[in-house]
Coordinates of C-alpha atoms in Angstrom, one line a residue:
Chain A
M1 CA -67.2 -29.3 -75.4
S2 CA -67.6 -28.5 -78.9
H3 CA -70.0 -25.9 -78.5
A4 CA -68.1 -24.7 -75.4
I5 CA -64.8 -24.4 -77.6
L6 CA -66.8 -23.1 -80.8
L7 CA -68.5 -20.2 -79.3
L8 CA -65.9 -18.8 -76.1
P9 CA -63.5 -17.4 -77.9
F10 CA -66.5 -16.0 -79.8
A11 CA -67.7 -14.4 -76.9
A12 CA -64.5 -13.2 -76.3
L13 CA -63.9 -11.5 -79.2
L14 CA -67.3 -9.4 -78.7
V15 CA -65.6 -7.9 -75.2
I16 CA -62.7 -7.3 -77.0
N17 CA -65.1 -4.8 -78.9
L18 CA -66.7 -3.9 -76.5
L19 CA -64.2 -2.6 -73.8
P20 CA -63.3 0.7 -74.2
R21 CA -60.7 2.8 -76.5
S22 CA -58.5 2.9 -73.5
A23 CA -58.2 -0.7 -72.7
R24 CA -57.9 -2.2 -75.7
S25 CA -53.8 -3.0 -74.7
S26 CA -56.5 -6.1 -72.5
A27 CA -57.6 -7.7 -76.0
W28 CA -53.9 -9.3 -76.2
I29 CA -54.2 -11.0 -73.1
V30 CA -57.6 -11.7 -73.4
A31 CA -57.0 -13.7 -76.9
A32 CA -53.5 -15.3 -74.6
G33 CA -56.7 -16.6 -72.0
V34 CA -59.2 -18.1 -74.5
F35 CA -55.6 -20.4 -76.6
A36 CA -54.9 -21.4 -73.3
V37 CA -58.0 -22.3 -71.4
Q38 CA -58.5 -24.2 -75.2
T39 CA -54.9 -26.1 -74.6
A40 CA -55.9 -27.1 -71.0
A41 CA -59.4 -28.3 -72.1
A42 CA -57.7 -30.5 -75.1
I43 CA -55.2 -31.9 -73.1
L44 CA -58.4 -32.9 -70.4
Q45 CA -61.1 -34.1 -72.8
P46 CA -58.9 -37.4 -73.5
F47 CA -59.3 -37.8 -69.2
G48 CA -63.0 -37.0 -69.6
V49 CA -62.3 -34.5 -66.1
V50 CA -64.3 -31.3 -67.2
D51 CA -68.0 -32.0 -66.9
W52 CA -69.4 -30.6 -69.9
S53 CA -73.0 -31.8 -69.3
F54 CA -74.1 -28.5 -67.6
L55 CA -74.0 -26.8 -71.6
R56 CA -76.9 -29.2 -72.9
S57 CA -79.6 -27.3 -72.2
F58 CA -77.8 -24.7 -74.6
E59 CA -76.7 -26.6 -77.3
K60 CA -80.2 -27.9 -77.4
A61 CA -81.2 -24.0 -78.0
V62 CA -78.2 -23.1 -80.4
G63 CA -79.4 -26.2 -83.2
F64 CA -76.3 -27.5 -85.0
T65 CA -74.4 -30.3 -83.8
L66 CA -70.5 -30.2 -83.4
H67 CA -68.6 -33.2 -82.7
A68 CA -65.4 -32.9 -80.3
D69 CA -63.8 -36.7 -81.7
N70 CA -60.3 -38.1 -81.3
L71 CA -59.2 -36.0 -84.4
A72 CA -60.6 -33.1 -83.6
V73 CA -59.2 -32.7 -80.0
L74 CA -55.7 -33.6 -81.8
L75 CA -56.6 -29.7 -83.7
L76 CA -58.0 -28.4 -81.1
L77 CA -54.4 -28.9 -79.0
T78 CA -52.3 -27.6 -81.9
A79 CA -54.1 -25.1 -82.5
G80 CA -54.0 -24.0 -78.4
I81 CA -49.8 -24.5 -78.7
A82 CA -49.2 -22.3 -82.0
G83 CA -51.7 -19.9 -80.9
L84 CA -50.1 -19.2 -78.0
A85 CA -46.4 -19.3 -79.3
S86 CA -48.0 -16.8 -81.8
L87 CA -49.5 -14.0 -79.3
L88 CA -46.3 -14.6 -77.3
V89 CA -44.0 -13.7 -80.4
G90 CA -46.5 -11.1 -81.0
S91 CA -46.2 -9.1 -77.4
A92 CA -42.6 -8.3 -78.5
G93 CA -43.0 -8.1 -82.2
I94 CA -46.3 -6.1 -82.8
V95 CA -46.0 -2.7 -80.7
Q96 CA -47.9 -0.8 -83.2
P97 CA -51.4 -0.2 -80.1
R98 CA -53.7 -1.2 -83.3
A99 CA -52.3 -3.7 -85.6
R100 CA -52.6 -5.4 -81.9
F101 CA -56.4 -5.1 -81.5
A102 CA -56.3 -6.1 -85.0
F103 CA -53.8 -8.7 -84.7
A104 CA -55.8 -9.8 -81.1
N105 CA -59.2 -10.0 -82.9
L106 CA -58.0 -11.8 -86.2
V107 CA -56.1 -15.2 -84.5
L108 CA -60.0 -15.1 -82.5
I109 CA -61.7 -14.8 -85.0
A110 CA -59.2 -17.8 -87.4
L111 CA -59.6 -19.2 -84.1
I112 CA -63.0 -20.1 -84.3
G113 CA -62.5 -21.1 -88.6
I114 CA -59.8 -23.6 -86.7
N115 CA -62.4 -25.3 -84.2
G116 CA -65.0 -25.2 -87.0
I117 CA -63.0 -27.0 -88.9
S118 CA -62.2 -29.3 -86.3
M119 CA -65.4 -30.4 -85.1
V120 CA -68.3 -30.1 -88.3
R121 CA -69.1 -33.1 -89.8
D122 CA -70.5 -31.3 -93.4
L123 CA -69.2 -29.9 -96.3
F124 CA -70.7 -27.4 -96.7
S125 CA -70.0 -26.3 -93.0
L126 CA -66.6 -27.3 -94.0
Y127 CA -66.1 -24.7 -96.8
V128 CA -67.4 -22.1 -94.4
F129 CA -65.2 -22.1 -91.5
I130 CA -62.2 -22.5 -93.8
E131 CA -62.9 -19.4 -96.0
V132 CA -63.0 -18.2 -91.8
T133 CA -59.9 -19.0 -91.7
S134 CA -58.6 -17.8 -94.9
V135 CA -59.7 -14.5 -95.1
A136 CA -58.5 -14.0 -91.1
A137 CA -55.3 -15.5 -92.0
I138 CA -55.1 -13.3 -95.9
I139 CA -55.2 -10.0 -93.8
L140 CA -53.0 -11.3 -90.6
V141 CA -50.8 -11.1 -94.1
A142 CA -51.3 -7.8 -94.7
L143 CA -51.3 -6.7 -91.3
R144 CA -47.4 -5.8 -92.0
D145 CA -47.2 -2.4 -93.8
G146 CA -45.2 -2.4 -97.5
T147 CA -46.0 -4.3 -100.5
A148 CA -44.0 -7.2 -99.9
A149 CA -46.5 -8.1 -97.7
F150 CA -48.8 -7.0 -99.6
E151 CA -48.0 -8.9 -102.4
G152 CA -48.1 -12.5 -100.0
A153 CA -51.2 -11.0 -99.1
W154 CA -52.5 -10.6 -102.8
K155 CA -50.9 -13.8 -103.7
Y156 CA -53.1 -16.0 -100.8
L157 CA -56.2 -14.3 -101.6
L158 CA -56.3 -15.6 -105.9
L159 CA -54.7 -18.6 -104.9
S160 CA -57.7 -18.7 -102.1
S161 CA -60.3 -17.6 -103.9
V162 CA -59.5 -20.3 -107.2
A163 CA -59.9 -22.7 -103.9
S164 CA -62.9 -21.1 -102.9
V165 CA -64.6 -21.7 -106.2
F166 CA -63.7 -25.4 -106.3
M167 CA -65.1 -26.1 -102.8
L168 CA -68.1 -24.7 -103.6
A169 CA -69.3 -26.2 -107.3
S170 CA -68.7 -29.1 -105.0
V171 CA -70.9 -28.8 -102.8
A172 CA -72.9 -27.6 -104.8
L173 CA -72.5 -30.8 -107.2
F174 CA -73.3 -33.1 -104.2
L175 CA -76.0 -31.4 -103.2
L176 CA -77.4 -32.3 -106.4
T177 CA -75.7 -35.8 -106.6
A178 CA -76.2 -36.7 -103.3
G179 CA -78.8 -34.7 -101.9
G180 CA -76.9 -33.5 -99.3
V181 CA -73.6 -32.5 -98.4
S182 CA -73.5 -34.0 -94.7
F183 CA -70.2 -36.9 -94.4
D184 CA -72.3 -39.0 -94.3
E185 CA -74.4 -38.5 -97.2
A186 CA -71.2 -37.6 -99.4
A187 CA -69.4 -41.0 -98.1
A188 CA -73.4 -43.0 -99.4
A189 CA -72.5 -41.0 -102.9
L190 CA -69.1 -42.1 -103.6
A191 CA -69.8 -45.7 -102.5
A192 CA -71.2 -46.2 -105.8
P193 CA -69.2 -43.4 -107.5
T194 CA -71.2 -42.1 -110.7
P195 CA -69.0 -39.4 -112.7
E196 CA -70.7 -36.6 -111.4
T197 CA -69.7 -37.5 -108.2
W198 CA -66.0 -38.2 -109.3
I199 CA -66.1 -34.7 -110.2
A200 CA -67.3 -33.4 -106.9
A201 CA -64.7 -35.2 -105.2
A202 CA -62.6 -34.2 -107.0
L203 CA -63.2 -30.6 -106.9
F204 CA -62.8 -30.7 -103.0
V205 CA -59.5 -32.6 -103.3
C206 CA -57.8 -29.7 -105.6
G207 CA -59.4 -26.9 -103.0
L208 CA -57.5 -28.6 -99.9
F209 CA -55.1 -29.1 -102.1
V210 CA -54.8 -25.1 -102.9
K211 CA -55.3 -24.7 -99.3
S212 CA -52.7 -26.6 -98.3
A213 CA -50.3 -25.6 -100.9
M214 CA -49.6 -28.5 -102.5
V215 CA -47.9 -29.4 -105.4
P216 CA -48.4 -27.5 -108.5
F217 CA -50.5 -25.4 -106.1
H218 CA -48.0 -24.0 -104.2
G219 CA -46.8 -20.6 -105.5
W220 CA -48.6 -18.7 -102.5
L221 CA -47.2 -19.8 -99.6
A222 CA -43.5 -18.9 -100.0
D223 CA -44.5 -14.7 -99.8
A224 CA -47.6 -15.0 -97.0
Y225 CA -45.4 -16.8 -94.4
S226 CA -42.3 -15.3 -95.3
E227 CA -43.1 -11.9 -95.6
S228 CA -46.0 -11.2 -93.1
T229 CA -45.5 -10.1 -89.7
P230 CA -43.5 -12.6 -87.2
A231 CA -45.9 -13.6 -85.2
V232 CA -48.2 -14.4 -88.6
S233 CA -45.7 -16.5 -89.7
V234 CA -45.9 -18.5 -86.3
F235 CA -49.5 -18.5 -86.8
L236 CA -49.6 -19.4 -90.5
A237 CA -47.0 -22.6 -90.7
G238 CA -47.8 -23.3 -86.9
I239 CA -51.7 -24.1 -88.2
V240 CA -53.4 -22.0 -90.3
T241 CA -52.4 -23.7 -93.7
K242 CA -52.5 -26.8 -92.1
A243 CA -56.4 -26.2 -90.6
S244 CA -57.8 -25.6 -93.5
G245 CA -56.0 -27.5 -95.9
I246 CA -54.2 -30.6 -94.2
F247 CA -56.7 -31.7 -92.1
A248 CA -59.6 -31.2 -94.0
L249 CA -57.9 -34.1 -96.1
M250 CA -57.2 -36.0 -92.7
R251 CA -60.9 -35.8 -92.3
L252 CA -62.2 -36.4 -95.6
A253 CA -60.0 -39.0 -96.8
P254 CA -60.0 -41.7 -94.1
A255 CA -63.9 -41.5 -93.9
V256 CA -65.9 -40.0 -96.6
L257 CA -63.0 -40.0 -100.2
T258 CA -62.5 -42.7 -100.6
T259 CA -58.6 -43.8 -100.0
A260 CA -59.1 -47.5 -102.0
G261 CA -57.7 -47.5 -106.3
P262 CA -57.5 -43.6 -107.7
G263 CA -58.1 -42.1 -104.6
R264 CA -55.3 -43.3 -102.9
M265 CA -52.7 -43.0 -105.6
I266 CA -53.7 -39.3 -105.9
L267 CA -53.2 -38.5 -102.4
L268 CA -49.7 -40.7 -102.9
V269 CA -48.3 -39.3 -105.8
A270 CA -49.4 -35.3 -105.0
G271 CA -47.8 -35.7 -101.4
A272 CA -44.5 -36.9 -102.5
A273 CA -43.8 -34.3 -104.8
T274 CA -44.8 -31.6 -102.3
A275 CA -42.1 -33.7 -100.5
V276 CA -39.6 -33.5 -102.6
A277 CA -40.4 -30.3 -104.3
G278 CA -40.4 -28.3 -101.4
A279 CA -37.2 -30.3 -99.5
F280 CA -35.5 -29.0 -103.2
L281 CA -36.3 -25.5 -102.9
S282 CA -35.3 -25.5 -99.2
L283 CA -32.1 -26.7 -100.5
T284 CA -32.1 -23.7 -102.4
Q285 CA -32.9 -20.3 -100.0
T286 CA -30.7 -17.8 -98.6
D287 CA -33.9 -16.7 -96.4
I288 CA -34.5 -17.9 -93.1
K289 CA -38.5 -17.7 -93.3
R290 CA -38.7 -18.5 -96.8
M291 CA -36.3 -21.9 -95.8
L292 CA -38.8 -22.5 -93.5
A293 CA -41.6 -21.8 -95.4
W294 CA -41.0 -23.8 -99.0
S295 CA -39.3 -27.1 -95.9
S296 CA -43.3 -26.6 -94.2
V297 CA -44.4 -27.3 -97.7
S298 CA -42.9 -30.1 -97.8
Q299 CA -43.0 -31.6 -94.9
M300 CA -47.3 -31.3 -95.9
G301 CA -46.6 -33.4 -98.5
Y302 CA -45.5 -36.0 -96.0
I303 CA -48.6 -35.9 -94.0
V304 CA -50.6 -36.6 -98.0
M305 CA -48.4 -39.0 -98.4
A306 CA -49.3 -41.1 -95.1
L307 CA -52.5 -41.0 -96.0
G308 CA -51.6 -43.6 -98.7
G309 CA -50.5 -45.3 -96.9
Q310 CA -51.8 -49.2 -95.0
P311 CA -55.8 -47.7 -93.4
A312 CA -55.1 -49.1 -89.9
L313 CA -51.7 -46.5 -89.9
A314 CA -52.1 -43.6 -92.2
L315 CA -54.2 -41.7 -89.7
A316 CA -52.1 -42.0 -86.7
A317 CA -48.6 -41.6 -88.7
A318 CA -50.6 -38.1 -90.6
A319 CA -52.0 -37.0 -86.8
V320 CA -48.7 -37.4 -85.0
H321 CA -46.6 -35.7 -88.0
F322 CA -49.4 -33.2 -87.8
F323 CA -48.3 -32.1 -84.5
N324 CA -45.2 -33.1 -84.3
H325 CA -44.4 -30.7 -87.5
T326 CA -46.5 -27.8 -86.0
V327 CA -44.7 -28.2 -82.7
S328 CA -41.2 -28.3 -84.2
K329 CA -42.0 -25.4 -87.4
A330 CA -44.1 -22.8 -85.4
Q331 CA -40.8 -23.0 -82.8
L332 CA -38.2 -22.6 -85.8
F333 CA -40.3 -19.0 -87.3
A334 CA -40.2 -18.1 -83.3
N335 CA -36.6 -18.9 -83.6
A336 CA -36.0 -17.3 -86.7
A337 CA -38.4 -14.8 -85.3
A338 CA -36.0 -13.3 -83.0
V339 CA -33.2 -13.9 -85.0
E340 CA -34.8 -11.1 -87.1
A341 CA -35.8 -8.9 -84.3
Q342 CA -32.1 -8.7 -83.0
L343 CA -30.0 -9.0 -86.0
G344 CA -32.7 -6.7 -88.4
T345 CA -31.8 -9.4 -91.1
R346 CA -33.4 -12.4 -92.4
D347 CA -30.8 -13.4 -95.5
M348 CA -28.6 -16.5 -94.0
D349 CA -25.4 -15.7 -96.1
K350 CA -24.6 -12.8 -93.9
M351 CA -25.0 -14.4 -90.9
G352 CA -22.7 -17.1 -88.9
G353 CA -21.5 -18.2 -85.4
I354 CA -24.4 -16.5 -83.7
A355 CA -25.2 -19.8 -81.3
A356 CA -22.7 -17.6 -79.7
R357 CA -24.5 -14.9 -78.8
M358 CA -27.8 -16.9 -78.8
P359 CA -27.2 -19.6 -77.1
V360 CA -31.1 -20.5 -76.0
T361 CA -32.2 -19.4 -80.2
G362 CA -30.0 -21.8 -81.0
G363 CA -29.4 -24.6 -79.1
T364 CA -33.6 -24.7 -79.3
S365 CA -33.4 -24.6 -83.1
A366 CA -31.4 -27.4 -83.7
V367 CA -33.8 -29.6 -81.2
A368 CA -36.7 -28.7 -84.0
T369 CA -34.8 -29.1 -86.7
L370 CA -33.4 -32.7 -85.8
S371 CA -36.8 -33.5 -85.1
I372 CA -38.2 -32.0 -88.5
A373 CA -35.4 -34.2 -89.8
G374 CA -36.1 -37.2 -88.2
L375 CA -33.5 -38.2 -86.4
P376 CA -34.4 -39.9 -82.8
P377 CA -34.9 -39.6 -80.3
L378 CA -37.0 -36.6 -81.2
A379 CA -41.2 -36.6 -81.9
G380 CA -40.2 -36.1 -85.8
F381 CA -38.5 -39.7 -85.8
W382 CA -41.6 -41.6 -84.6
S383 CA -43.5 -40.3 -86.5
K384 CA -42.0 -40.0 -89.4
L385 CA -41.0 -43.9 -88.8
L386 CA -44.8 -44.1 -89.1
I387 CA -44.9 -43.1 -91.8
V388 CA -43.0 -45.1 -93.8
I389 CA -43.9 -47.9 -92.1
A390 CA -47.3 -47.0 -93.6
L391 CA -46.9 -46.9 -96.8
W392 CA -44.7 -50.0 -96.6
T393 CA -47.0 -52.2 -95.3
A394 CA -49.5 -50.7 -98.2
G395 CA -47.3 -51.8 -100.6
Q396 CA -46.0 -48.2 -101.5
V397 CA -42.5 -49.1 -101.3
V398 CA -41.1 -46.6 -104.0
F399 CA -43.3 -43.7 -101.8
A400 CA -41.6 -45.2 -98.8
V401 CA -38.4 -44.6 -99.9
I402 CA -38.7 -41.5 -101.8
A403 CA -39.7 -40.4 -97.7
V404 CA -36.7 -42.1 -96.9
L405 CA -34.5 -39.8 -98.9
T406 CA -37.0 -36.6 -99.3
S407 CA -36.0 -36.8 -95.3
L408 CA -32.1 -37.0 -96.1
V409 CA -32.6 -33.6 -98.1
T410 CA -34.6 -31.8 -95.1
L411 CA -31.0 -33.0 -93.3
A412 CA -28.9 -31.5 -95.8
Y413 CA -31.0 -28.0 -95.7
F414 CA -31.1 -27.9 -92.4
L415 CA -27.7 -28.3 -91.4
S416 CA -27.2 -25.7 -93.9
L417 CA -29.2 -23.6 -92.0
Q418 CA -27.9 -24.2 -88.5
R419 CA -23.8 -23.7 -90.1
K420 CA -25.3 -20.7 -91.8
V421 CA -26.4 -18.6 -89.1
F422 CA -25.7 -20.7 -85.4
F423 CA -22.8 -22.5 -86.1
G424 CA -19.1 -21.6 -87.8
T425 CA -17.4 -18.3 -86.8
L426 CA -18.7 -16.2 -85.3
L427 CA -18.8 -13.0 -87.8
P428 CA -17.6 -9.4 -86.0
E429 CA -20.6 -8.0 -86.9
W430 CA -22.7 -9.7 -84.7
A431 CA -19.9 -9.8 -81.7
E432 CA -22.3 -7.2 -79.9
V433 CA -25.6 -9.5 -80.5
R434 CA -27.6 -10.2 -77.2
E435 CA -29.9 -12.6 -76.5
A436 CA -33.9 -12.8 -77.7
G437 CA -36.9 -10.9 -75.0
P438 CA -38.2 -13.9 -73.3
A439 CA -41.4 -13.2 -75.7
Y440 CA -39.4 -15.8 -78.2
L441 CA -37.5 -17.5 -75.5
V442 CA -40.7 -18.5 -74.0
P443 CA -42.0 -20.6 -76.4
A444 CA -38.6 -21.3 -78.3
L445 CA -38.0 -23.5 -75.0
A446 CA -41.8 -25.1 -75.0
L447 CA -41.7 -25.9 -77.6
A448 CA -38.3 -27.7 -77.8
A449 CA -39.7 -29.6 -74.2
I450 CA -43.0 -30.6 -76.0
T451 CA -40.8 -32.2 -78.9
V452 CA -38.4 -32.9 -76.5
A453 CA -41.1 -34.7 -74.6
V454 CA -43.7 -35.9 -77.4
G455 CA -39.5 -38.5 -78.8
L456 CA -39.1 -39.4 -75.3
G457 CA -42.3 -40.7 -74.3
F458 CA -43.7 -41.9 -78.0
P459 CA -43.6 -45.7 -76.7
F460 CA -46.0 -45.0 -74.7
L461 CA -48.1 -42.8 -76.6
L462 CA -47.8 -44.9 -79.5
P463 CA -50.7 -47.9 -78.0
I464 CA -53.3 -45.0 -77.5
L465 CA -52.9 -43.3 -80.8
L466 CA -54.3 -46.4 -82.2
G467 CA -55.7 -47.7 -79.8
G468 CA -58.0 -44.4 -80.3
G469 CA -57.7 -43.7 -83.7
A470 CA -55.6 -41.0 -83.5
Chain B
M1 CA -82.7 -20.5 -124.3
I2 CA -81.4 -18.4 -126.8
I3 CA -82.3 -15.5 -124.2
I4 CA -80.0 -17.3 -122.0
T5 CA -77.0 -17.6 -124.7
I6 CA -77.0 -14.3 -124.9
V7 CA -76.7 -13.3 -121.9
L8 CA -74.2 -16.0 -120.3
V9 CA -72.2 -14.1 -123.7
L10 CA -73.0 -10.4 -122.6
M11 CA -72.1 -11.5 -119.3
V12 CA -68.8 -13.0 -120.2
L13 CA -67.9 -10.2 -122.0
A14 CA -69.0 -7.8 -119.1
A15 CA -66.5 -9.7 -116.9
L16 CA -63.7 -9.3 -119.2
W17 CA -64.7 -5.6 -119.5
A18 CA -63.9 -5.7 -115.5
S19 CA -61.3 -7.5 -116.2
L20 CA -59.2 -5.9 -118.5
T21 CA -60.2 -2.0 -117.6
T22 CA -57.5 -0.1 -115.7
L23 CA -60.1 2.7 -114.1
L24 CA -61.5 1.7 -111.0
L25 CA -65.3 2.5 -111.9
R26 CA -65.5 1.0 -115.1
A27 CA -64.3 -2.1 -113.0
T28 CA -67.3 -1.0 -111.0
I29 CA -70.0 -1.1 -113.6
A30 CA -68.8 -4.1 -115.4
L31 CA -69.4 -6.2 -112.2
A32 CA -72.3 -4.4 -111.6
L33 CA -73.5 -5.5 -114.9
T34 CA -71.8 -8.8 -114.8
S35 CA -73.9 -9.7 -111.4
A36 CA -77.6 -7.8 -113.4
M37 CA -76.7 -10.8 -116.7
L38 CA -75.9 -13.3 -114.0
A39 CA -79.4 -12.2 -112.6
V40 CA -80.9 -12.5 -115.5
V41 CA -79.9 -15.8 -115.6
M42 CA -81.2 -16.8 -112.3
Y43 CA -84.4 -15.6 -112.7
S44 CA -84.7 -17.6 -116.0
L45 CA -83.6 -20.6 -114.5
G46 CA -86.7 -20.2 -111.9
A47 CA -84.1 -19.3 -109.3
T48 CA -86.1 -15.9 -107.9
I49 CA -84.8 -15.4 -104.4
A50 CA -81.3 -16.1 -105.9
A51 CA -81.7 -14.2 -108.6
V52 CA -83.5 -11.1 -106.7
M53 CA -80.2 -11.6 -104.1
E54 CA -78.2 -11.3 -106.5
L55 CA -79.4 -7.7 -107.8
S56 CA -80.0 -6.3 -104.7
V57 CA -76.6 -7.6 -103.1
C58 CA -74.2 -7.6 -105.8
A59 CA -75.0 -5.6 -108.4
G60 CA -76.9 -3.3 -105.8
L61 CA -75.5 -2.7 -102.3
I62 CA -71.8 -3.9 -103.0
S63 CA -71.5 -1.9 -106.7
V64 CA -72.3 1.5 -104.3
V65 CA -69.4 0.1 -100.9
F66 CA -66.9 0.5 -104.1
V67 CA -68.1 3.8 -105.7
S68 CA -67.9 5.5 -102.2
V69 CA -65.0 3.9 -101.5
I70 CA -64.1 4.9 -105.2
S71 CA -64.4 8.4 -104.4
L72 CA -62.4 8.4 -101.4
T73 CA -59.6 8.2 -104.0
Q74 CA -57.3 10.5 -106.4
R75 CA -57.3 9.8 -110.2
K76 CA -53.9 9.4 -111.8
P77 CA -52.8 11.8 -114.4
F78 CA -54.3 11.2 -117.5
K79 CA -50.5 9.8 -118.9
D80 CA -49.9 7.5 -116.7
Y81 CA -53.7 5.6 -117.2
V82 CA -53.2 6.3 -120.9
T83 CA -49.7 4.4 -120.4
R84 CA -51.1 1.5 -118.7
R85 CA -53.4 0.7 -120.7
M86 CA -51.7 0.2 -123.4
S87 CA -49.5 -1.9 -121.1
R88 CA -52.1 -4.1 -119.7
M89 CA -53.5 -4.3 -123.5
R90 CA -50.3 -5.9 -125.0
R91 CA -50.3 -8.1 -122.0
F92 CA -53.8 -9.4 -122.3
W93 CA -55.1 -8.9 -125.9
A94 CA -54.8 -12.9 -126.0
L95 CA -57.8 -13.3 -123.7
P96 CA -60.7 -12.5 -124.9
L97 CA -59.6 -14.8 -128.2
V98 CA -58.6 -18.3 -125.7
L99 CA -62.2 -17.1 -124.5
V100 CA -63.7 -17.6 -127.2
A101 CA -61.7 -21.0 -128.1
I102 CA -63.0 -22.2 -125.5
G103 CA -66.3 -21.6 -125.9
V104 CA -65.8 -23.6 -129.4
V105 CA -63.8 -26.8 -128.0
L106 CA -66.9 -26.7 -125.9
S107 CA -69.3 -26.0 -128.2
F108 CA -68.3 -29.4 -129.7
V109 CA -68.4 -31.6 -126.8
H110 CA -71.7 -33.5 -125.5
A111 CA -70.4 -33.9 -121.9
P112 CA -72.9 -37.6 -121.3
V113 CA -73.4 -35.9 -117.5
Q114 CA -76.9 -36.0 -116.5
I115 CA -77.6 -34.5 -113.7
A116 CA -80.8 -35.8 -111.4
L117 CA -82.0 -32.4 -109.6
P118 CA -83.6 -33.2 -106.6
L119 CA -84.6 -30.1 -104.1
P120 CA -81.9 -30.3 -101.4
G121 CA -83.3 -30.2 -98.1
G122 CA -86.6 -28.9 -96.3
D123 CA -88.8 -27.4 -98.5
G124 CA -87.0 -24.9 -100.5
D125 CA -87.6 -22.1 -98.4
V126 CA -84.8 -19.6 -98.4
R127 CA -85.7 -18.5 -94.5
T128 CA -86.0 -22.0 -93.8
V129 CA -82.7 -23.0 -94.9
L130 CA -81.3 -20.6 -93.7
W131 CA -83.0 -19.8 -90.0
N132 CA -83.2 -23.2 -89.7
L133 CA -80.9 -25.4 -91.0
R134 CA -78.0 -24.1 -91.5
Q135 CA -77.2 -21.8 -88.2
L136 CA -74.2 -22.7 -87.8
D137 CA -73.7 -21.8 -91.6
L138 CA -75.0 -18.3 -90.9
F139 CA -73.1 -17.8 -87.5
G140 CA -69.4 -18.0 -90.3
Q141 CA -70.9 -15.6 -92.8
I142 CA -71.2 -13.2 -89.8
L143 CA -67.4 -14.6 -89.1
I144 CA -66.1 -13.2 -92.1
L145 CA -68.2 -10.2 -92.2
L146 CA -66.0 -9.3 -89.2
A147 CA -63.0 -10.6 -90.7
G148 CA -63.8 -8.5 -93.3
V149 CA -64.8 -5.0 -91.1
F150 CA -60.4 -5.4 -90.2
G151 CA -59.8 -5.8 -93.7
V152 CA -60.6 -2.4 -94.1
L153 CA -59.1 -1.6 -91.0
V154 CA -56.0 -2.9 -91.2
L155 CA -55.9 -1.9 -95.5
F156 CA -57.0 1.4 -94.9
K157 CA -56.4 3.4 -92.4
K158 CA -52.8 3.7 -91.1
D159 CA -51.8 6.3 -88.4
G160 CA -48.8 5.1 -87.0
P161 CA -45.6 3.8 -88.3
D162 CA -44.6 -0.2 -89.2
G163 CA -46.8 -3.0 -87.7
D164 CA -44.2 -4.6 -85.9

């Protein structure tokens, strides 16, 4: 499966660029097909329904090895879902043919990067695929005209370059001190650490902190998320930042970087600081997309904090919150895109009561916000509960309390969003507003349904997650 | 060692020039000089192939690309240039001093880092490394180049209304 999943989007990329100019409008459909196939393959993978053995000779011929374990399949599934949502929103939001074509190409390139991140077992390859994802994402941010989007892309590029320098220096140090850059070799070097290997590990973690916008490297994210085209916001918030930063940390933290002692404390402190800072920054926003962007920062802090929890639960808690947050945040950005498309503004102070005119958008956004805030029985409740249990059972009571209190702040800013935007009295200027089209409603409904289904079915999913090592 | 130190100092100066100048063409020349100095350092340290790549690609090819793009732009009026230069000098006057200060401080620090340098993987032949050991990363490089092509198209080729 692994090679096919990496090379399918590449083949699609070649196909859409070989299409005659008149047929390039179908590039979007090809890209959506790739994301749909990936989603289906990831769902079917645990059941062993598809026999991939026919690819064995091809895998030997290409000469590189990839590993699609359960954690990788989780990222493949999440990327498939977020990409489909983004493409659907983009089908209505991006109308200019050249922009649509570039968008289809760039999401496919980013998807190859994300798929690579999920399946490589080597620090240098991990760095390369993080770069592939980041470069495509930076250009996606710049897809929208105007200085604000350009500024967002520029900030993303600058901080991303700093992260690249950190990671490349780390790879060089591992190569020199560990004799190689495979995860196993790095883990072996860190099992008997020297000052050089500590520096190498610290540099790589710093790079990943920048990519995942952890405090104090969080400055770029709000501009990149809020100023990009709505479809790009869905894709960035849904999967890109998580894959290139958080997922890489999830991959490395338990297996390669030590999570005992100082390593665990770094994850806990950075995660808690990010969760708290992101939540309070969300409270102060009036732009709906900026509020959602800072909320993403906060939730990514949760995931990193979870990695510092009790080892048996940490990865499962982080993985479940990773999935839940991707689904809900992609949906909230799709809701924000619908609101922006219908109202022509993102300023929440100018909105009010629009759930009366946009009931599906209002209703689905209520599901997502309550889930992220951690209210039962929605999906977010279970992942936050797992995070708190992982922290508590590891003896990190202070961080468990921080996680609970930050959830209250999350609830506060999301209730504020709901009150300002969707509920309350309908302002007269929005009396004629109509519900958004299917391009916005289909992903919103589908993602809200996933949130509810995972929430209700979680007691049945948990044994599989814990048994399968997430 | 003295030569390497001198070249390193020159490299930092060239990099500073590239960062501080307000003229794109001068920045390109400064960047090429920085790469050329780095190539000299690499050659002195025995990394011949890396030095050749740095010189031909970073100092040569990329400078040609930069110059050809700059030739497509229009020059701003001289007055604007002077204003921008003064503004930049006011903002960044401390940067060279900070760099010198850091250099002085570091020269007194004798870090106890002793790194053993085993040659990484294979026989060190760049062709073996590229084609036999790191095919996956080569694939990633191709993708970054492709993304770069779309970056140029997105940023420099506008012919219609807003992209969304």
